[in-house]
Amino acid sequence: DVKVTQSSRYLVKRTGEKVFLECVQDMDHENMFWYRQDPGLGLRLIYFSYDVKMKEKGDIPEGYSVSREKKERFSLILESASTNQTSMYLCASSWKRSGQGTDTQYFGPGTRLTVL
Amino acid sequence: AQTVTQSQPEMSVQEAETVTLSCTYDTSESDYYLFWYKQPPSRQMILVIRQEAYKQQNATENRFSVNFQKAAKSFSLKISDSQLGDAAMYFCAYRSAWYGNKLVFGAGTILRVKS
């Protein structure tokens, strides 16, 4: 079974703090993704990575950065947390190739971040 | 840019009955993939069903089936013989066949199952 884990289920931080969210997958997937999930808005893509040290901006990258130094690990960084970054953050991974069953995204359990 | 719309924020169904969740999308592409993902309360999101746009036949996975209407850009999910374990948030998602593995999600529909 594919396993995607995230470093914390719940996190509370103060405005202005630097926040690291970590995601690890054990399936040797090339692609990794960070989403934020907000009520009424669904999931919105923040950043994704299709290889080590490669990254691309998603739809809402402002205020975030990412790091992928190893294939299995993808980190989301909030340089200076703000209250409007309070949200559920979901990590996902998938194979790079397309085709039946190979483009399924596997999700982590999510991190509920509260910024006070 | 592609958009995905789920117009039903919440739906309810009686156990053992059938329910249909709606999804429409907007795209100018002819080749793409559509998905339904399920997010149970406090549990990880999982793939329910997948449809290739070039296939006319509707995808089916056990009690889950889709009604894919390409011309109408509609992709509804039918759940037959609903079970308590089907209660979850359901997301419809779109992926371009040409631009990598990025998914565009709808806002989600909460499905409640009554016993």
CSV table of C-alpha atoms in Angstrom, one decimal:
chain,number,residue,atom,x,y,z
A,1,ASP,CA,0.0,0.0,0.0
A,2,VAL,CA,1.1,3.5,-0.8
A,3,LYS,CA,1.8,5.5,2.2
A,4,VAL,CA,2.0,9.3,2.4
A,5,THR,CA,2.7,10.7,5.8
A,6,GLN,CA,2.7,14.3,7.1
A,7,SER,CA,4.7,15.5,10.0
A,8,SER,CA,1.8,16.8,12.1
A,9,ARG,CA,-2.0,16.4,12.2
A,10,TYR,CA,-2.5,19.6,14.1
A,11,LEU,CA,-0.2,22.7,14.4
A,12,VAL,CA,-0.7,26.0,16.1
A,13,LYS,CA,1.7,28.9,15.3
A,14,ARG,CA,1.9,32.6,15.9
A,15,THR,CA,1.8,35.3,13.2
A,16,GLY,CA,5.3,35.9,11.8
A,17,GLU,CA,6.7,32.5,12.7
A,18,LYS,CA,8.4,30.3,10.1
A,19,VAL,CA,6.5,27.1,9.6
A,20,PHE,CA,7.7,23.8,8.1
A,21,LEU,CA,5.3,21.2,6.9
A,22,GLU,CA,6.8,17.9,5.9
A,23,CYS,CA,5.5,15.1,3.7
A,24,VAL,CA,7.1,11.7,3.0
A,25,GLN,CA,6.0,9.1,0.5
A,26,ASP,CA,7.3,5.5,0.3
A,27,MET,CA,6.3,4.6,-3.3
A,28,ASP,CA,9.2,6.2,-5.2
A,29,HIS,CA,6.8,8.6,-6.9
A,30,GLU,CA,8.2,11.3,-9.0
A,31,ASN,CA,5.4,13.8,-8.5
A,32,MET,CA,4.6,15.4,-5.2
A,33,PHE,CA,2.0,18.1,-4.5
A,34,TRP,CA,1.0,20.6,-1.8
A,35,TYR,CA,-2.7,21.7,-1.6
A,36,ARG,CA,-4.6,23.7,0.9
A,37,GLN,CA,-8.2,22.9,1.6
A,38,ASP,CA,-10.7,25.5,2.6
A,39,PRO,CA,-14.5,25.1,3.0
A,40,GLY,CA,-16.4,26.1,-0.1
A,41,LEU,CA,-13.1,26.3,-2.2
A,42,GLY,CA,-12.1,22.7,-2.4
A,43,LEU,CA,-8.4,21.9,-2.8
A,44,ARG,CA,-6.2,24.5,-4.4
A,45,LEU,CA,-2.7,23.6,-5.6
A,46,ILE,CA,0.1,25.6,-3.9
A,47,TYR,CA,3.2,24.0,-5.4
A,48,PHE,CA,4.2,20.8,-7.0
A,49,SER,CA,7.4,19.0,-7.8
A,50,TYR,CA,8.1,16.4,-10.6
A,51,ASP,CA,11.6,15.6,-9.6
A,52,VAL,CA,14.2,16.2,-6.9
A,53,LYS,CA,15.1,19.9,-6.7
A,54,MET,CA,12.4,20.7,-9.3
A,55,LYS,CA,9.4,22.7,-8.4
A,56,GLU,CA,6.6,24.6,-10.1
A,57,LYS,CA,4.1,27.1,-8.8
A,58,GLY,CA,0.5,26.1,-8.5
A,59,ASP,CA,-2.5,28.3,-8.4
A,60,ILE,CA,-1.8,30.0,-5.0
A,61,PRO,CA,2.0,30.1,-4.3
A,62,GLU,CA,2.1,33.5,-2.7
A,63,GLY,CA,3.4,33.3,0.9
A,64,TYR,CA,4.8,29.8,0.4
A,65,SER,CA,7.9,28.1,-0.7
A,66,VAL,CA,8.9,24.4,-1.1
A,67,SER,CA,11.9,22.2,-0.9
A,68,ARG,CA,12.6,18.8,-2.4
A,69,GLU,CA,16.1,17.6,-1.6
A,70,LYS,CA,15.2,13.9,-1.7
A,71,LYS,CA,12.7,12.1,-3.9
A,72,GLU,CA,10.6,10.9,-1.0
A,73,ARG,CA,10.3,14.1,0.9
A,74,PHE,CA,8.6,17.4,0.0
A,75,SER,CA,8.5,20.3,2.4
A,76,LEU,CA,6.2,23.3,2.4
A,77,ILE,CA,7.5,26.4,4.1
A,78,LEU,CA,5.6,29.4,5.3
A,79,GLU,CA,8.3,32.0,5.6
A,80,SER,CA,6.3,34.3,7.9
A,81,ALA,CA,2.9,32.8,8.8
A,82,SER,CA,-0.2,35.0,8.6
A,83,THR,CA,-3.7,34.4,9.9
A,84,ASN,CA,-5.0,33.9,6.4
A,85,GLN,CA,-2.8,30.9,6.1
A,86,THR,CA,-4.9,29.1,8.7
A,87,SER,CA,-6.1,26.1,6.7
A,88,MET,CA,-5.9,22.3,6.2
A,89,TYR,CA,-2.8,21.4,4.2
A,90,LEU,CA,-2.7,18.2,2.1
A,91,CYS,CA,0.2,16.6,0.5
A,92,ALA,CA,-0.1,14.1,-2.3
A,93,SER,CA,2.1,12.1,-4.6
A,94,SER,CA,1.8,10.2,-7.9
A,95,TRP,CA,3.7,8.6,-10.7
A,96,LYS,CA,5.0,10.8,-13.4
A,97,ARG,CA,3.8,8.7,-16.3
A,98,SER,CA,0.2,8.8,-17.5
A,99,GLY,CA,-2.2,6.0,-18.0
A,100,GLN,CA,-4.7,3.9,-16.3
A,101,GLY,CA,-4.0,3.7,-12.6
A,102,THR,CA,-0.7,5.5,-12.8
A,103,ASP,CA,-1.9,9.0,-12.4
A,104,THR,CA,-3.8,8.5,-9.2
A,105,GLN,CA,-2.8,10.9,-6.5
A,106,TYR,CA,-2.3,9.4,-3.1
A,107,PHE,CA,-2.9,11.8,-0.2
A,108,GLY,CA,-1.6,12.2,3.2
A,109,PRO,CA,-3.8,12.7,6.3
A,110,GLY,CA,-3.5,16.5,6.2
A,111,THR,CA,-2.2,19.0,8.7
A,112,ARG,CA,-4.6,21.4,10.2
A,113,LEU,CA,-2.6,24.6,10.7
A,114,THR,CA,-3.9,27.4,12.9
A,115,VAL,CA,-2.1,30.8,12.9
A,116,LEU,CA,-2.9,33.0,15.8
B,1,ALA,CA,-8.0,27.8,-17.3
B,2,GLN,CA,-10.0,24.8,-16.4
B,3,THR,CA,-12.7,25.0,-13.7
B,4,VAL,CA,-14.7,22.4,-11.9
B,5,THR,CA,-18.1,23.1,-10.3
B,6,GLN,CA,-20.0,21.1,-7.8
B,7,SER,CA,-23.3,22.8,-7.3
B,8,GLN,CA,-24.5,20.6,-4.3
B,9,PRO,CA,-22.7,21.6,-1.1
B,10,GLU,CA,-24.6,18.8,0.8
B,11,MET,CA,-26.6,15.8,-0.1
B,12,SER,CA,-28.4,13.2,2.0
B,13,VAL,CA,-29.4,9.6,1.2
B,14,GLN,CA,-31.1,6.8,3.0
B,15,GLU,CA,-29.1,3.7,3.6
B,16,ALA,CA,-29.5,1.2,0.7
B,17,GLU,CA,-30.8,3.9,-1.7
B,18,THR,CA,-29.2,5.5,-4.7
B,19,VAL,CA,-27.7,9.0,-4.8
B,20,THR,CA,-26.2,11.1,-7.6
B,21,LEU,CA,-23.6,13.8,-7.1
B,22,SER,CA,-23.3,16.4,-9.8
B,23,CYS,CA,-20.1,17.9,-11.4
B,24,THR,CA,-19.6,20.1,-14.3
B,25,TYR,CA,-16.4,21.4,-15.7
B,26,ASP,CA,-15.1,23.9,-18.2
B,27,THR,CA,-12.3,23.3,-20.6
B,28,SER,CA,-11.3,23.9,-24.2
B,29,GLU,CA,-9.2,20.8,-24.3
B,30,SER,CA,-10.4,17.6,-26.0
B,31,ASP,CA,-8.2,15.2,-24.1
B,32,TYR,CA,-8.4,15.0,-20.3
B,33,TYR,CA,-9.2,12.8,-17.3
B,34,LEU,CA,-11.9,13.2,-14.7
B,35,PHE,CA,-11.9,11.8,-11.2
B,36,TRP,CA,-14.0,11.4,-8.1
B,37,TYR,CA,-12.2,11.4,-4.8
B,38,LYS,CA,-13.7,10.6,-1.4
B,39,GLN,CA,-12.5,12.2,1.9
B,40,PRO,CA,-14.1,10.4,4.9
B,41,PRO,CA,-14.2,12.4,8.2
B,42,SER,CA,-10.7,12.6,9.6
B,43,ARG,CA,-9.4,10.1,7.1
B,44,GLN,CA,-7.3,10.3,4.0
B,45,MET,CA,-8.6,11.2,0.6
B,46,ILE,CA,-8.8,8.2,-1.7
B,47,LEU,CA,-9.7,7.8,-5.4
B,48,VAL,CA,-13.2,6.5,-6.1
B,49,ILE,CA,-13.3,6.4,-9.9
B,50,ARG,CA,-11.5,7.6,-13.0
B,51,GLN,CA,-12.7,8.4,-16.5
B,52,GLU,CA,-10.8,9.1,-19.7
B,53,ALA,CA,-12.4,11.7,-21.9
B,54,TYR,CA,-11.7,9.7,-25.1
B,55,LYS,CA,-13.7,6.7,-23.8
B,56,GLN,CA,-17.4,6.8,-24.4
B,57,GLN,CA,-18.2,4.1,-22.0
B,58,ASN,CA,-18.9,5.2,-18.5
B,59,ALA,CA,-16.6,4.0,-15.8
B,60,THR,CA,-17.9,1.7,-13.1
B,61,GLU,CA,-16.3,0.5,-9.8
B,62,ASN,CA,-18.6,-1.8,-7.9
B,63,ARG,CA,-21.4,0.4,-6.5
B,64,PHE,CA,-20.0,3.5,-8.0
B,65,SER,CA,-20.6,4.6,-11.5
B,66,VAL,CA,-20.4,7.8,-13.5
B,67,ASN,CA,-22.5,9.5,-16.1
B,68,PHE,CA,-20.0,11.2,-18.4
B,69,GLN,CA,-21.5,13.6,-20.9
B,70,LYS,CA,-18.6,15.1,-22.8
B,71,ALA,CA,-20.7,17.6,-24.9
B,72,ALA,CA,-22.4,18.9,-21.8
B,73,LYS,CA,-19.2,18.8,-19.8
B,74,SER,CA,-20.9,16.9,-17.1
B,75,PHE,CA,-19.5,14.1,-14.9
B,76,SER,CA,-21.9,12.9,-12.2
B,77,LEU,CA,-21.2,10.1,-9.7
B,78,LYS,CA,-23.9,7.6,-8.9
B,79,ILE,CA,-23.7,5.6,-5.7
B,80,SER,CA,-26.0,2.6,-5.5
B,81,ASP,CA,-27.0,0.7,-2.4
B,82,SER,CA,-25.6,3.5,-0.2
B,83,GLN,CA,-23.8,2.4,3.0
B,84,LEU,CA,-23.0,4.2,6.2
B,85,GLY,CA,-19.3,4.1,5.1
B,86,ASP,CA,-20.1,6.1,2.1
B,87,ALA,CA,-20.6,9.2,4.2
B,88,ALA,CA,-17.8,11.6,3.3
B,89,MET,CA,-16.9,14.7,1.3
B,90,TYR,CA,-16.7,13.9,-2.4
B,91,PHE,CA,-14.5,15.9,-4.8
B,92,CYS,CA,-14.7,16.0,-8.5
B,93,ALA,CA,-11.4,16.7,-10.2
B,94,TYR,CA,-10.0,17.4,-13.7
B,95,ARG,CA,-6.6,16.6,-15.2
B,96,SER,CA,-5.3,17.8,-18.5
B,97,ALA,CA,-3.9,15.0,-20.7
B,98,TRP,CA,-1.1,17.4,-21.9
B,99,TYR,CA,0.0,19.4,-18.9
B,100,GLY,CA,1.3,17.1,-16.3
B,101,ASN,CA,-0.4,15.6,-13.3
B,102,LYS,CA,-2.0,18.7,-11.8
B,103,LEU,CA,-5.5,18.2,-10.6
B,104,VAL,CA,-8.2,21.0,-10.6
B,105,PHE,CA,-10.8,20.3,-7.9
B,106,GLY,CA,-14.3,21.3,-7.3
B,107,ALA,CA,-15.5,22.7,-4.0
B,108,GLY,CA,-16.8,19.3,-2.8
B,109,THR,CA,-20.1,17.8,-1.8
B,110,ILE,CA,-20.8,16.5,1.7
B,111,LEU,CA,-22.7,13.2,1.5
B,112,ARG,CA,-24.7,12.2,4.6
B,113,VAL,CA,-26.1,8.7,4.9
B,114,LYS,CA,-29.1,8.1,7.1
B,115,SER,CA,-29.8,4.7,8.7
